[in-house]
Every structure is written in structure tokens, then in C-alpha cells.
XYZ file of C-alpha atoms in Angstrom:
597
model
C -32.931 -15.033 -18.023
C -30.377 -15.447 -20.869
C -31.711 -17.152 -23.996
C -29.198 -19.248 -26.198
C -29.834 -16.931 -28.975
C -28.738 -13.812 -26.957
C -25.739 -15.715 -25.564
C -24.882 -16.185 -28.974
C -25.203 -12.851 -30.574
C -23.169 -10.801 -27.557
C -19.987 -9.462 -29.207
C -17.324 -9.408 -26.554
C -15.301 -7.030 -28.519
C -17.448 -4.638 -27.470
C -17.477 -5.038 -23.869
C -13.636 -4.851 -24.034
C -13.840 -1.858 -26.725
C -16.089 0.155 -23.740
C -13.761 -1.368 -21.176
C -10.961 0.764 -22.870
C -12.994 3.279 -22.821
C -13.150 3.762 -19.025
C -10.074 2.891 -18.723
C -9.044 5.848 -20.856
C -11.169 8.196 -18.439
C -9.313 6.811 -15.613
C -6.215 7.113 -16.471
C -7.091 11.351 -17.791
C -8.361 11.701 -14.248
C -5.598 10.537 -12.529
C -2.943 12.050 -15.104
C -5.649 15.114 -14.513
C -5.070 15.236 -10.753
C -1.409 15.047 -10.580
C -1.467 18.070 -12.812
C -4.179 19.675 -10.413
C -1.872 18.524 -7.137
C 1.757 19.430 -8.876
C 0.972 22.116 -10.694
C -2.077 24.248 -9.906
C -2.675 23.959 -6.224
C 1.061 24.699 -4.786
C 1.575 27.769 -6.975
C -2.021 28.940 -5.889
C -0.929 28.192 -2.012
C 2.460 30.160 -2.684
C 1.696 33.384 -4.443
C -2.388 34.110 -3.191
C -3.643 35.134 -0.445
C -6.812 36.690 0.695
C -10.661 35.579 1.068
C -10.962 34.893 -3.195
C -7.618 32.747 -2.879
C -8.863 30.719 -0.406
C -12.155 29.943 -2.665
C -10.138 28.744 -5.366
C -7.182 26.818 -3.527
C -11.112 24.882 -1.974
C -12.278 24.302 -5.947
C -8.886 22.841 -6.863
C -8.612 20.807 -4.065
C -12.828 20.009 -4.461
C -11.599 19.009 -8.039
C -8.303 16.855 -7.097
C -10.490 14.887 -4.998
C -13.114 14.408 -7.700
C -10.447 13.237 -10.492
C -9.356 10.506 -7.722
C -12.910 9.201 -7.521
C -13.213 9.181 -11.222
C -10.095 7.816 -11.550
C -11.120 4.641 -8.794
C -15.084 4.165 -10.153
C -14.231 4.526 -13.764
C -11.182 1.969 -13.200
C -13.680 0.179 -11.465
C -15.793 0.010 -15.048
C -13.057 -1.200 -16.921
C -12.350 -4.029 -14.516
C -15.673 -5.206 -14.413
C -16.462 -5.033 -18.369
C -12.889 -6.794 -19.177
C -13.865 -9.303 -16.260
C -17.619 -10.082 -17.741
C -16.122 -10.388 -21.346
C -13.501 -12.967 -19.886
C -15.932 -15.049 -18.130
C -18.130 -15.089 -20.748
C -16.181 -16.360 -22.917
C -16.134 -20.008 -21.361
C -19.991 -20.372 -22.097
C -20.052 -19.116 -25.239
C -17.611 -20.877 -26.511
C -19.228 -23.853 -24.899
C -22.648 -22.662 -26.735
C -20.610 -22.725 -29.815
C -19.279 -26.459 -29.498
C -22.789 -27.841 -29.234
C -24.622 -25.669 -31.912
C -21.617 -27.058 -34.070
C -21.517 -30.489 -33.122
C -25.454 -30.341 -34.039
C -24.741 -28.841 -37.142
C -22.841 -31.268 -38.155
C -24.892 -34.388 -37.092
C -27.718 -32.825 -39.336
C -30.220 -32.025 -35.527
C -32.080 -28.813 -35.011
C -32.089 -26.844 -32.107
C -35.456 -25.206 -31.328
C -36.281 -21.899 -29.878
C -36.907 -23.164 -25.998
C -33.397 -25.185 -26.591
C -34.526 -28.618 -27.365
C -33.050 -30.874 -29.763
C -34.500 -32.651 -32.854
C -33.038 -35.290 -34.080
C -34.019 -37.963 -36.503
C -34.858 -41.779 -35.390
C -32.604 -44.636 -36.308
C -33.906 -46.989 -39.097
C -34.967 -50.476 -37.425
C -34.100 -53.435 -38.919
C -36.699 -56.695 -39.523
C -35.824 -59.972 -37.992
C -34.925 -60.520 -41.889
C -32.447 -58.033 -42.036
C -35.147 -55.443 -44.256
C -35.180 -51.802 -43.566
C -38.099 -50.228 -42.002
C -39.205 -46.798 -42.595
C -37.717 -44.390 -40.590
C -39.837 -42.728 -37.569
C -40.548 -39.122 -37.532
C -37.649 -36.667 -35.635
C -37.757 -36.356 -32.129
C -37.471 -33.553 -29.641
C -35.272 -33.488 -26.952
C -35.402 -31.030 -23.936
C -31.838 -31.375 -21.546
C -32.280 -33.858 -19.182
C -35.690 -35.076 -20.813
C -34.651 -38.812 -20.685
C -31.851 -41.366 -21.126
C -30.140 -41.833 -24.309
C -30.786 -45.959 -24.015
C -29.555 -47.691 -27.199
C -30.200 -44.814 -29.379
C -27.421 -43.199 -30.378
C -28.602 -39.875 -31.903
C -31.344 -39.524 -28.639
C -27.816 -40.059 -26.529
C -26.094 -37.288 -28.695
C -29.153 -35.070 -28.758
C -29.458 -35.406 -24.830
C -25.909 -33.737 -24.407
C -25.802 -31.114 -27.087
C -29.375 -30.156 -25.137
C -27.492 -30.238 -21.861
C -24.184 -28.616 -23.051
C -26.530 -25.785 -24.256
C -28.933 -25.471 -20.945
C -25.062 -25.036 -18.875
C -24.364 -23.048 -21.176
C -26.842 -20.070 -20.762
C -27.005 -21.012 -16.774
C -23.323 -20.144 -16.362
C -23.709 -17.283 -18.742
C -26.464 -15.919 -16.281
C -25.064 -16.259 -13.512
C -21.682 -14.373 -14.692
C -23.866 -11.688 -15.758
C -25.626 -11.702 -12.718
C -22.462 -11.284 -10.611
C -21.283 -8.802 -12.575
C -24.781 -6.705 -13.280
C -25.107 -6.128 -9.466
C -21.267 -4.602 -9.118
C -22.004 -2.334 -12.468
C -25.599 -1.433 -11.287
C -23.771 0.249 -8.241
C -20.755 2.148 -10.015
C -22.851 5.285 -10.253
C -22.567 8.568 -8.617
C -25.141 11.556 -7.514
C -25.377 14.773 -9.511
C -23.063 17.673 -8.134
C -19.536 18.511 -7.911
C -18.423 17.735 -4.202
C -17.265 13.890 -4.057
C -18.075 13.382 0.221
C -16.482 11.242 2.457
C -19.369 8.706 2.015
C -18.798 8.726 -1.791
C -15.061 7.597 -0.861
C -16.387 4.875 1.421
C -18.935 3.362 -1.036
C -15.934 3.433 -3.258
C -14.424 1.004 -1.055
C -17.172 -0.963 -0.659
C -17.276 -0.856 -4.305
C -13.949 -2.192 -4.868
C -14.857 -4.937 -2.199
C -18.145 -5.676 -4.566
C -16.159 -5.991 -7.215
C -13.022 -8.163 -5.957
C -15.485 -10.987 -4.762
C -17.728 -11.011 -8.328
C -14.385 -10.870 -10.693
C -12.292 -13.107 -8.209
C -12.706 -15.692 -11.168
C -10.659 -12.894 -13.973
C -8.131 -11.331 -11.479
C -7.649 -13.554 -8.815
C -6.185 -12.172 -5.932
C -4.420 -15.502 -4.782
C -2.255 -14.518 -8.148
C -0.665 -11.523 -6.059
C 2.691 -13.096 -4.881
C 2.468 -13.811 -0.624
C 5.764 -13.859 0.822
C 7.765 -13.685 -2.275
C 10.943 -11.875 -2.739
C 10.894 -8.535 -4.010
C 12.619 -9.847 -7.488
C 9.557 -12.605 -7.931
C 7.173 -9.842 -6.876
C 8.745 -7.929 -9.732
C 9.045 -9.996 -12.212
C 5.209 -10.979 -11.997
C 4.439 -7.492 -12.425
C 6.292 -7.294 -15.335
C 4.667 -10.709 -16.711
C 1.526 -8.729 -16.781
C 0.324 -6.319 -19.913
C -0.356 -2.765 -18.764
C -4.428 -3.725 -18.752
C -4.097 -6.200 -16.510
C -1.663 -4.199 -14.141
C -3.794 -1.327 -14.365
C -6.677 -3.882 -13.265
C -4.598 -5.073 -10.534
C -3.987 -1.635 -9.140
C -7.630 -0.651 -9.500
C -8.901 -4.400 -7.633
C -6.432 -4.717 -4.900
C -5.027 -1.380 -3.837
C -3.414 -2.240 -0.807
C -2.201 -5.562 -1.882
C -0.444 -3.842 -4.294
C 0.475 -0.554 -3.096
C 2.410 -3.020 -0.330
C 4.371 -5.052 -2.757
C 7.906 -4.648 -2.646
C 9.851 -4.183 -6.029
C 7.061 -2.624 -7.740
C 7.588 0.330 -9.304
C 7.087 3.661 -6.964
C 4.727 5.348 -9.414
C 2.115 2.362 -9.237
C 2.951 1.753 -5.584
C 2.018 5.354 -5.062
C -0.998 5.341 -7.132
C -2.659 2.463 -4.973
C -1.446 3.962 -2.094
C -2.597 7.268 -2.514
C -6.505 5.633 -3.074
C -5.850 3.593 0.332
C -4.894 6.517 1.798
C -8.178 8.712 0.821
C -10.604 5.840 1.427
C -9.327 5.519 5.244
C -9.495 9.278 5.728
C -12.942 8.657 4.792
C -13.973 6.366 6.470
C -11.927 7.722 9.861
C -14.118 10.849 9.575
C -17.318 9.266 8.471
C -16.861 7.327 12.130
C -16.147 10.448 13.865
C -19.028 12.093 12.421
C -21.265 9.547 13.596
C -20.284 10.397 17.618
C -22.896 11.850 19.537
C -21.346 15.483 20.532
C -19.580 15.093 24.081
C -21.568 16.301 26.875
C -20.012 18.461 29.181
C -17.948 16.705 31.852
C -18.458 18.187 34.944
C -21.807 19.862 36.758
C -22.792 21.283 39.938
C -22.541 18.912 42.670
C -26.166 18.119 43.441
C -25.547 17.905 46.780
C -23.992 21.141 47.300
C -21.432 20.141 48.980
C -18.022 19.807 48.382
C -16.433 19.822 45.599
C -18.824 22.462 43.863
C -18.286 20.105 40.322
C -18.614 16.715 39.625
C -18.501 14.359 36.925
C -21.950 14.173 34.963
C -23.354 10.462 34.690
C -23.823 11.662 31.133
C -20.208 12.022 30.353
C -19.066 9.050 31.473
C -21.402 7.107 29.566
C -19.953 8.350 26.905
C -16.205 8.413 27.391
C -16.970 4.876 28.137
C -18.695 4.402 24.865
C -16.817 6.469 22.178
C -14.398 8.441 24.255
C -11.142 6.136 23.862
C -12.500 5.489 19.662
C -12.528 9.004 19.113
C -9.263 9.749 20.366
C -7.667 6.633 18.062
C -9.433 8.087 15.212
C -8.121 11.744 15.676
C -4.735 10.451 15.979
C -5.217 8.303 12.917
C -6.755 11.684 11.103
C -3.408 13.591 12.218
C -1.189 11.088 10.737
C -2.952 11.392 7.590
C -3.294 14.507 7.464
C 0.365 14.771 8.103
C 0.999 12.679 5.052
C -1.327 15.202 2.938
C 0.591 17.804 3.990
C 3.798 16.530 2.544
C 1.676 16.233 -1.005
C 0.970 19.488 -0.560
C 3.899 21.284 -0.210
C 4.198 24.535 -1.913
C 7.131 25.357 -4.695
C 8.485 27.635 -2.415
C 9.814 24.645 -0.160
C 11.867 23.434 -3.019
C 11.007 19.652 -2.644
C 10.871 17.162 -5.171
C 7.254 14.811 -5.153
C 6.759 12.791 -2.604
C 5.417 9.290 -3.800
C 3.680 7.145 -0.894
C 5.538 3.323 -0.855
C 3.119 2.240 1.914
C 0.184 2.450 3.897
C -1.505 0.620 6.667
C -3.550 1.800 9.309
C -3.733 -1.434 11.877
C -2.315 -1.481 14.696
C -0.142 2.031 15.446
C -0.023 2.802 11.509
C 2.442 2.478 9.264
C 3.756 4.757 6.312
C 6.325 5.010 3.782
C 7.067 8.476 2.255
C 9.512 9.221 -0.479
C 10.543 12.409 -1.235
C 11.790 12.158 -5.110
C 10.898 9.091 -7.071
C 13.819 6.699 -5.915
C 13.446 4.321 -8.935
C 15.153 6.106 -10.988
C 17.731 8.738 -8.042
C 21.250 8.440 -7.850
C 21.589 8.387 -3.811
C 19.072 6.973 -1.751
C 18.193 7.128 2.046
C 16.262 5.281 4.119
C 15.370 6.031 7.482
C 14.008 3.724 9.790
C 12.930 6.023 13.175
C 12.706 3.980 16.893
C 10.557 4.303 20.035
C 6.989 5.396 19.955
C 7.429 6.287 16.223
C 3.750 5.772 14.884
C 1.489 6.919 12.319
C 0.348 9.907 14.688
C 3.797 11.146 15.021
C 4.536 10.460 10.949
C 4.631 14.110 10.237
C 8.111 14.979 12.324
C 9.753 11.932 10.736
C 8.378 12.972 7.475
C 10.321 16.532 8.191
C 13.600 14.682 8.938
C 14.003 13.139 6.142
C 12.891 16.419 3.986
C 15.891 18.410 5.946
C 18.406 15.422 4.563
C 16.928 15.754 1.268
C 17.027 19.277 1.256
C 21.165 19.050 2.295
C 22.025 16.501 0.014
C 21.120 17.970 -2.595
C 22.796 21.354 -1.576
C 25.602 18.945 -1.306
C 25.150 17.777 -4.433
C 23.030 19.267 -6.640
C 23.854 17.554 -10.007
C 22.569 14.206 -8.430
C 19.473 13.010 -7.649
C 18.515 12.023 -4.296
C 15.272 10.009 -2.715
C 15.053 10.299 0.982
C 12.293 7.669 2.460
C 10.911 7.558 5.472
C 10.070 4.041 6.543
C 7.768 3.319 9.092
C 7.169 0.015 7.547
C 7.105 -2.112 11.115
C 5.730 -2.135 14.660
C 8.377 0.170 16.617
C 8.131 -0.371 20.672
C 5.969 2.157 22.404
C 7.385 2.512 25.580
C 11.371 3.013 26.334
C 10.593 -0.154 29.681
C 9.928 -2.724 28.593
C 9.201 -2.440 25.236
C 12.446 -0.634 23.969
C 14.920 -2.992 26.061
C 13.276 -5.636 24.101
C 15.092 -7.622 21.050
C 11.903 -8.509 19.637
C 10.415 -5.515 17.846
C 13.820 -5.660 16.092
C 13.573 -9.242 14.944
C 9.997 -8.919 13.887
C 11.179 -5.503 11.678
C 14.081 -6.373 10.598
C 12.724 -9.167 7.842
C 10.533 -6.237 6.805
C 13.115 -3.627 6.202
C 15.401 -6.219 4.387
C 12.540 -6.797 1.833
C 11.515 -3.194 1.039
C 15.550 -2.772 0.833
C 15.446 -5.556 -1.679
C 12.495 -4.004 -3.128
C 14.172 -1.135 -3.732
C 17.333 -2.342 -5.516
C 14.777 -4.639 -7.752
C 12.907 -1.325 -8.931
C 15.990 0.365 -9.419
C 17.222 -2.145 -11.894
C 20.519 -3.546 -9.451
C 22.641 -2.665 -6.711
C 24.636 -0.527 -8.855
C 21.614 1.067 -9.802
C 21.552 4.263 -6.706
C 23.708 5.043 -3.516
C 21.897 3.846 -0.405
C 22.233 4.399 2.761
C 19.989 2.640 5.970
C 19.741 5.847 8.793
C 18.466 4.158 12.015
C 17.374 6.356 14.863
C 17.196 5.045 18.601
C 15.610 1.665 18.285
C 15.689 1.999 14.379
C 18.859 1.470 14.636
C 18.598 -1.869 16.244
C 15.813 -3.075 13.857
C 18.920 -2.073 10.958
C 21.522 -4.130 12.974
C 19.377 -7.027 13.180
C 18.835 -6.758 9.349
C 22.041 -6.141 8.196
C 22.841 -9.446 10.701
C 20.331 -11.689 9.159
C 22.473 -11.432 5.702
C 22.271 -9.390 2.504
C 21.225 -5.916 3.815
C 21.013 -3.787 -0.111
C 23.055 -1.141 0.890
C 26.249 0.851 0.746
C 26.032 2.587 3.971
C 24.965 2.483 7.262
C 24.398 5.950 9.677
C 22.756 5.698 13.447
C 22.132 8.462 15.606
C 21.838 7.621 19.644
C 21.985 4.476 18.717
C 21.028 1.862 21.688
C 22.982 -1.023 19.956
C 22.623 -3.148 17.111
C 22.865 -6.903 18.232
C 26.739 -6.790 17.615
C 29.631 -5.908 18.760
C 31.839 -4.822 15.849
C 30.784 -2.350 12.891
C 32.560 -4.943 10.619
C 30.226 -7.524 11.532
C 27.430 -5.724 9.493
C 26.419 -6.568 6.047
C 27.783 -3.015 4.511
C 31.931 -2.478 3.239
C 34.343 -2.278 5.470
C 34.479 1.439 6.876
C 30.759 2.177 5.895
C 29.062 2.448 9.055
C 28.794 6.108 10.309
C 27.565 6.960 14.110
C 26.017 9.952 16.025
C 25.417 10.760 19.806
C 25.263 13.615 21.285
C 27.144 14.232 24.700
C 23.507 14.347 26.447
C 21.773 11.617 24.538
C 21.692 9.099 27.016
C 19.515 6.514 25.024
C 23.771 4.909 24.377
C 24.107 4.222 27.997
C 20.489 2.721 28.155
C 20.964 0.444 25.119
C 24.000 -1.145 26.986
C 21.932 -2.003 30.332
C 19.365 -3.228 28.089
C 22.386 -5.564 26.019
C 21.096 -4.308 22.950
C 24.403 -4.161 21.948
C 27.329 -6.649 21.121
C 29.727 -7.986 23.702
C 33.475 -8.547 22.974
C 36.698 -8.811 24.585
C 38.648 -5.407 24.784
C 40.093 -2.876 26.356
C 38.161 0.160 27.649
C 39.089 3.514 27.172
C 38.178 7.134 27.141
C 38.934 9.588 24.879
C 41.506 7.045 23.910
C 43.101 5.939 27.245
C 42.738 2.580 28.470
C 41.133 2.206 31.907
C 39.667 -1.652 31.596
C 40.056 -4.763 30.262
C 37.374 -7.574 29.283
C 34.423 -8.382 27.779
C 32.845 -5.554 27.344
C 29.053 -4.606 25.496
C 29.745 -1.647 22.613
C 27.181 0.241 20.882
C 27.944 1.988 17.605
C 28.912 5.185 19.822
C 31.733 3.453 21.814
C 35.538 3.690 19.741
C 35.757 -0.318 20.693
C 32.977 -0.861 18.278
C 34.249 0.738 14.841
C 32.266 2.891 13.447
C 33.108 6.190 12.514
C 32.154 8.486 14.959
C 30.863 12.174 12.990
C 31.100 14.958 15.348
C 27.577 16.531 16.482
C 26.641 20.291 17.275
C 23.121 18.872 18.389
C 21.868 18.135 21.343
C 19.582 15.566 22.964
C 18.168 12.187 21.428
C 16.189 14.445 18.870
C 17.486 17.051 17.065
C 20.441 15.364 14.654
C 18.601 16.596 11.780
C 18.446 20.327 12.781
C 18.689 22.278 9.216
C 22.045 23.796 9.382
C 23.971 21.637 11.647
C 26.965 19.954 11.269
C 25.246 16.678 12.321
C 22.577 17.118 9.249
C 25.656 18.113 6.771
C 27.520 15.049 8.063
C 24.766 12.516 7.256
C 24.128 14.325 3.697
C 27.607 13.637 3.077
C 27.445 10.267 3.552
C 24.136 10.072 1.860
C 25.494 11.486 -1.503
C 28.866 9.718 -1.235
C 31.418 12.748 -0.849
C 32.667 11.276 2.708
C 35.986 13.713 2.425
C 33.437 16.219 3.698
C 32.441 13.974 6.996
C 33.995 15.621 10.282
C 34.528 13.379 12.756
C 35.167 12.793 16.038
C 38.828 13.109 17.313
């Protein structure tokens, strides 16, 4: 227990002087694993090969994965140091009231925190003076303060200091049992356990410091500018702390910066491998499925009793997990691309894995690009699948900026909502699209906040198959941030005209391949627009009346860029004219758009 002595000698300078201490180590780790990731590891990958290689690409990669924990725990430190200082500060300076206020009304306070203070003077019935009692100890809460006015005083000084050293202990009690736990075991290798404790860790530490960085500070359904500007209200401690606390809250806010949304991100990201394939480790191994039939009859195999039990207990867990572990690993693999794929770093804008997953993936830092992409993909897109929507947006990057290579350009990958699974019923459904739609709208808006204005970078919306209707709804519910719009088999977008959407006139750029027939669907499904017009083909009329159009169909607008792809898949094909088209678009030069006679 805390004495009032001790409460008054602790120096919270130097609880914030260590506090900058760790934070100083945790900000060299992580400065020392981007250098590790950027520098080190993808020239190893590219130019070794052999047995001895493969040793030292598993060191480096052994080391990046150390610097991350060091750079979590030791941010960890600093948060929890900064945070005990802060709290207590309220006590002591509560300590230092009442030793004052006794100081002043000429009382001593004793060792064990009672008060002495000296009797009043009585007065005779005559009006004389009597001789003044002997001083008098007061322990808080020993009695009332009655007519006395110095016993009254006493009594609260004595209580002000007792509530005093209780709050102080039970601040440093919080805090002692988070700090007592920041600690590692000796060795290099940091295991998937060590990752999970780190998570429980930051979980420790979130509930005993709620009272220094509270997370109801972190704005809830604010727009990306307020988001942004309360960032920016906070010193670089504080958003450091912030990142460090509440790494998902904060890796998800829109109209952060990309560098600190990354940097939370990237700490979500390794904690939920680790944990995925702590879980998977735990799984009994699966026993074989079938045996011989007992009977010996027919069939000679059957299904062991054993088996079942335990596709019954873990089977359908274990195959969630593995996809979660390939979506992840997906991700990782993007991080880790070698020089020799030319690609600028990727920066990770969001990451959740509930539900089917969802990720955002940058490649290039688009705070600061000139032209900037965004692709939204459509049906059955989930985290499992992230890695071919990942290697879309890489081809556009990679054409863009053979397009134009003295501009910068971010491509993004958004899987930032819940895309339908299924093409019936889920894709025919409007829903999915008005549930994403808000979503996409605020990362856009996030986006043009961290780029410092809509003037700020290019940007174009890319919606694939159902993407593409989750982009029409957006650009439909008002102020979509962008200066283009591109779908490719595009099943509608919950209007009829291309100059109904929230982009200039003449900005909204279509693909569809003669066999796509995801078009034709969208129509029976009225995920498009109806209006009254003629129909025609190729340009001759065959129709009249109201008619549905999707982006595809000359009566809704758009231009139509010719396609040497095939299929609902394959418009970003390196090389083809239906990649070159969108780059053009993407970095502005639409001269070099061919389109459809």
C-alpha cells in the first residue's frame, strides 16, 4: 500500500522521461522492419537461391516479425507509463492541496496520516480566556467536526489525504498488473502465441488506461473530414498512443493518413494470423475417413464413426480458418513482392476478419499520388479470394504507369463491404448494394480528406459485376469523390442514364465482353434503370418504350471501350486492350481510350 510520503516524492517526469524511452524503441523497430521488409528481404528473394538463401530469407523474415512485436509491446510500455503518470496526477495534486491547506492553518500531519491540530481557546461565562487545551490528533473519518472549527478542518485535510493515496493505489494497481505482463521469454523466434498474448496485452491495457485514452474519444460515425481533423487535434504522442491502444479502431478510420492506417493494420493483420493458426494447431489430427466395412459386405469402405465425430466437431472450423489463413497469406504476399515485379509498397487501408473478411490494399501510398483507382470487385468476392483482386489492381497499376510514367498512381483494392455470395438470390438483390454503398462513399471521402482536396489526385471508382452496382448506388446517394467512373460486365447500377451519376458529364466508361452474360442477368434482375427509349442494335432501332439499360446498352450513355477479353473475368489481362483502356482513363489521357463503334 501507498504511503502519503511516497505519493508525494514520485516524480512523474520520470515516468514520462522512460515513457519516451519506449516509445523511441518502438518507433526504431518499426522504422527497423520496414527497412528489413523493403529493403533486405525482396532483394534476398530476387537474386539468391539455393539451400543457404533460403536460411537467410527465414532469419530476415524471423527478424521482421520480431521488430513488429517490439514495435507493439514496447508501444505498449509507453502507453502504459504516459497513462500511470496522467492518472496520477489527480491524487497527487489532491495530496498537495491538503498538505498545503495544513500548512497554512499551522496542523501537522503525522506519519500514519492523522492530523494535529490545536484546540480552540474557551471562553468563561465572563468573557475571560481559558488556557488553551493540548493539540489533538485526527485520523480521517475519526469523528465529526461538531462546533470546532479546526477538528472540522482537520477531519477533511485527513480525509482529502486517505483518498488521496487510495486512488493513487488503485491507479497503480491497474496499471502494475498490465506492466507486470509486458515481458517476453529469452530467444529470438517471436511464436504465434507471443502474437496472441500481444493481443491480449493490448486488451489488458485498453481496459486499465480507458481513463488516459479513452476509446469513446475515437470518432463513431463521423465523416471522414471530422475523423481527420481529430487526428490532427492530437500531438504525435498521443496519436502514436492511439495507434498502439486501438489498432483496429484506427487502422479503420477513414481520412487518416495511409501510413498510420497501415501501421495499425499491419499489427491487426499479424495478431489474427496468429491467432487463426494457434486455433488450427489446437485440432486433433483428422482421422482417416473411410475403413473396411465391418460387415464385409458391400461397399468394401465406409465412413469411420471416428471421422464423423470429428468433421462434426472441427471439420467445418478448420476449413473457415484455412480460408481465412489463405486470404492472409494472400495479403503477405503482396508485402512481399520482390524488386523484380516493379511495384511500388503496398500500404494496408483495412482489415477485418468477421463475417467473409474484408481488406483494403493499396499499391503506392495514395495520400500523396497523382491518379488514383479504386476498385470495388462483386459476387463472392471475399477475403479467401483477396489475392486475384489484389493482382487486378497490380496489372492496372503496372499499365498506368507505363502509360504514364512521370505520374504517380495508387491502385486500391477495396473489399471494404459484404459482397453477395451467390449470383440467386443474393446477386439479384439491391440490398448488398445499399448496405455498401454508404461504406464506399466514406472511404472515398476518406480519401480526398487525406489527400488534402478533391483537386488533390485523379480518381477513378472501377466496379466489377455487382461492384458496380454497390458504385451506382453510391454515386446515387450524392457526392461520390471522384472524377471517373469505369464498370466491367456491369449488371446495372440503379439508374438508367450515365448522366444521372454523381461524376462529369462524359466520365463514365463501360466494359462487356460479347460472352459476359452477367449484362443480360442484371436486367432480369432490374438492377438497372428503366427509361423511355428506343431500342436498337448496333445502332438500328427495333423497339420503342420503357426500357431497363445497364451501363453496356448505347441507351444508357456511357462510353462503351472496346474489349479483346473474354468472359466476366479476364478485363484486366496484362496486355489487353481492355487493361490499356482502363489505365487510360485511370491516368487521365482519354485520347488513348478505343471505343466501341
Amino acid at each position: 500500500m501507498t504511503t502519503w510520503q511516497e505519493l508525494q516524492r514520485i516524480s512523474l517526469s520520470e515516468y514520462t522521461d522512460a515513457a519516451d524511452g519506449w516509445g523511441k524503441v518502438s518507433s526504431r523497430a518499426n522504422a527497423a522492419k520496414d527497412r528489413v521488409d523493403n529493403e533486405m528481404l525482396g532483394k534476398l528473394r530476387e537474386t539468391q537461391k539455393g539451400e543457404t538463401a533460403t536460411a537467410a530469407i527465414g532469419d530476415l523474415e524471423r527478424l521482421s516479425r520480431n521488430y513488429q512485436y517490439i514495435h507493439t509491446e514496447c508501444g505498449l510500455i509507453r502507453t502504459a507509463l504516459n497513462g500511470l503518470a496522467a492518472e496520477l496526477e489527480a491524487p497527487k495534486n489532491k495530496l498537495k492541496r491538503a498538505l498545503q491547506l495544513a500548512e497554512d492553518k499551522k496542523f501537522t500531519v503525522k506519519a500514519d496520516g492523522s492530523v494535529q491540530y490545536p484546540a480552540p481557546v474557551p471562553l468563561s461565562p465572563e468573557g475571560a480566556t481559558a488556557t488553551p487545551g493540548a493539540p489533538v490528533p485526527l485520523l480521517p473519518g475519526a469523528g465529526e467536526g461538531g462546533s470546532n472549527p479546526n477538528k472540522a478542518l482537520a477531519e477533511q485535510i485527513a480525509e482529502d489525504i486517505a483518498a488521496a493515496v487510495r486512488e493513487a493505489d488503485e491507479i497503480d494497481g491497474r496499471y502494475a498488473r498490465v506492466l507486470r505482463k509486458l515481458k517476453t521469454t529469452d530467444g529470438l523466434n517471436v511464436t504465434d502465441a507471443m502474437f496472441a498474448d500481444a493481443a491480449q496485452d493490448t486488451r489488458d491495457l485498453q481496459k486499465a488506461a480507458g481513463d488516459y485514452a479513452k476509446a469513446s474519444e475515437i470518432p463513431q460515425g463521423k465523416s471522414a473530414a471530422e475523423n481527420a481533423a481529430w487526428w490532427k487535434s492530437l500531438d504525435a504522442e498521443k496519436q502514436a498512443e492511439y495507434a498502439t491502444l486501438y489498432p483496429a479502431s484506427i487502422g479503420a478510420l477513414d481520412g487518416l493518413p495511409s501510413a498510420v492506417r497501415d501501421d495499425a493494420n499491419r499489427m491487426v493483420l499479424a495478431e489474427t494470423r496468429a491467432k487463426y493458426q494457434l486455433e488450427l494447431n489446437s485440432f486433433p489430427a483428422e482421422p482417416a475417413r473411410y475403413v473396411a466395412n465391418p460387415n464385409g459386405s458391400y461397399p468394401a469402405a465406409v465412413e469411420s464413426e471416428d471421422w464423423r465425430k470429428w468433421k462434426e466437431e472441427y471439420g467445418d472450423r478448420k476449413e473457415e480458418l484455412a480460408k481465412g489463413l489463405k486470404g492472409m497469406s494472400a495479403i503477405q504476399k503482396r508485402f512481399d513482392a520482390p524488386p523484380s515485379e516493379g511495384l511500388p509498397p503496398a500500404f494496408l487501408l483495412g482489415f477485418d476478419d468477421k463475417g467473409t473478411g474484408r481488406a483494403i490494399i493499396a499499391n503506392g501510398n495514395p495520400d500523396t499520388a497523382d491518379n488514383t483507382a479504386v476498385y470495388v470487385p462483386g459476387t463472392t468476392a471475399r477475403l479467401e479470394g483477396i489475392g486475384g483482386d489484389i493482382n487486378r489492381m497490380t496489372e492496372v497499376w503496372r499499365e498506368a504507369n507505363a502509360q504514364d510514367p512521370g505520374e504517380t498512381t495508387s491502385t486500391i483494392t477495396w473489399l471494404g463491404y459484404d459482397p453477395p455470395q451467390s449470383i440467386v438470390p443474393e446477386a439479384m438483390q439491391k440490398q448488398w448494394a445499399y448496405d455498401g454503398s454508404p461504406k464506399l462513399n466514406d472511404f472515398m471521402d476518406g480519401l480526398e480528406a487525406a489527400q488534402g482536396g478533391a483537386d488533390a489526385s485523379h480518381t477513378t471508382v472501377i466496379g466489377h459485376s455487382y461492384g458496380s452496382t454497390v458504385v451506382g448506388d453510391a454515386s446515387n446517394k450524392g457526392d461520390l469523390s471522384a472524377d471517373d467512373i469505369i464498370v466491367a460486365g456491369s449488371p446495372g447500377m440503379l439508374t438508367a442514364e450515365a448522366d444521372d451519376l454523381d461524376v462529369p458529364k462524359g466520365h463514365v466508361w463501360s466494359e462487356a465482353a460479347g460472352d459476359d452474360f452477367v449484362p443480360a442477368g442484371g436486367k432480369v434482375a432490374g438492377l438497372g434503370g428503366r427509361k423511355w427509349d428506343v431500342h436498337t442494335w448496333n445502332g438500328i432501332p427495333y423497339d420503342a418504350g420503357y426500357i431497363q439499360t445497364v451501363p453496356s446498352d448505347e441507351a444508357f450513355g456511357a462510353h462503351r471501350m472496346d474489349v479483346d477479353t473474354s468472359g466476366h473475368s479476364d478485363y484486366w489481362k496484362r496486355d489487353s486492350l481492355s487493361l490499356k483502356n482502363q489505365a487510360a482513363v485511370v491516368v487521365g489521357d482519354y485520347h488513348r481510350v478505343e471505343e466501341d463503334d
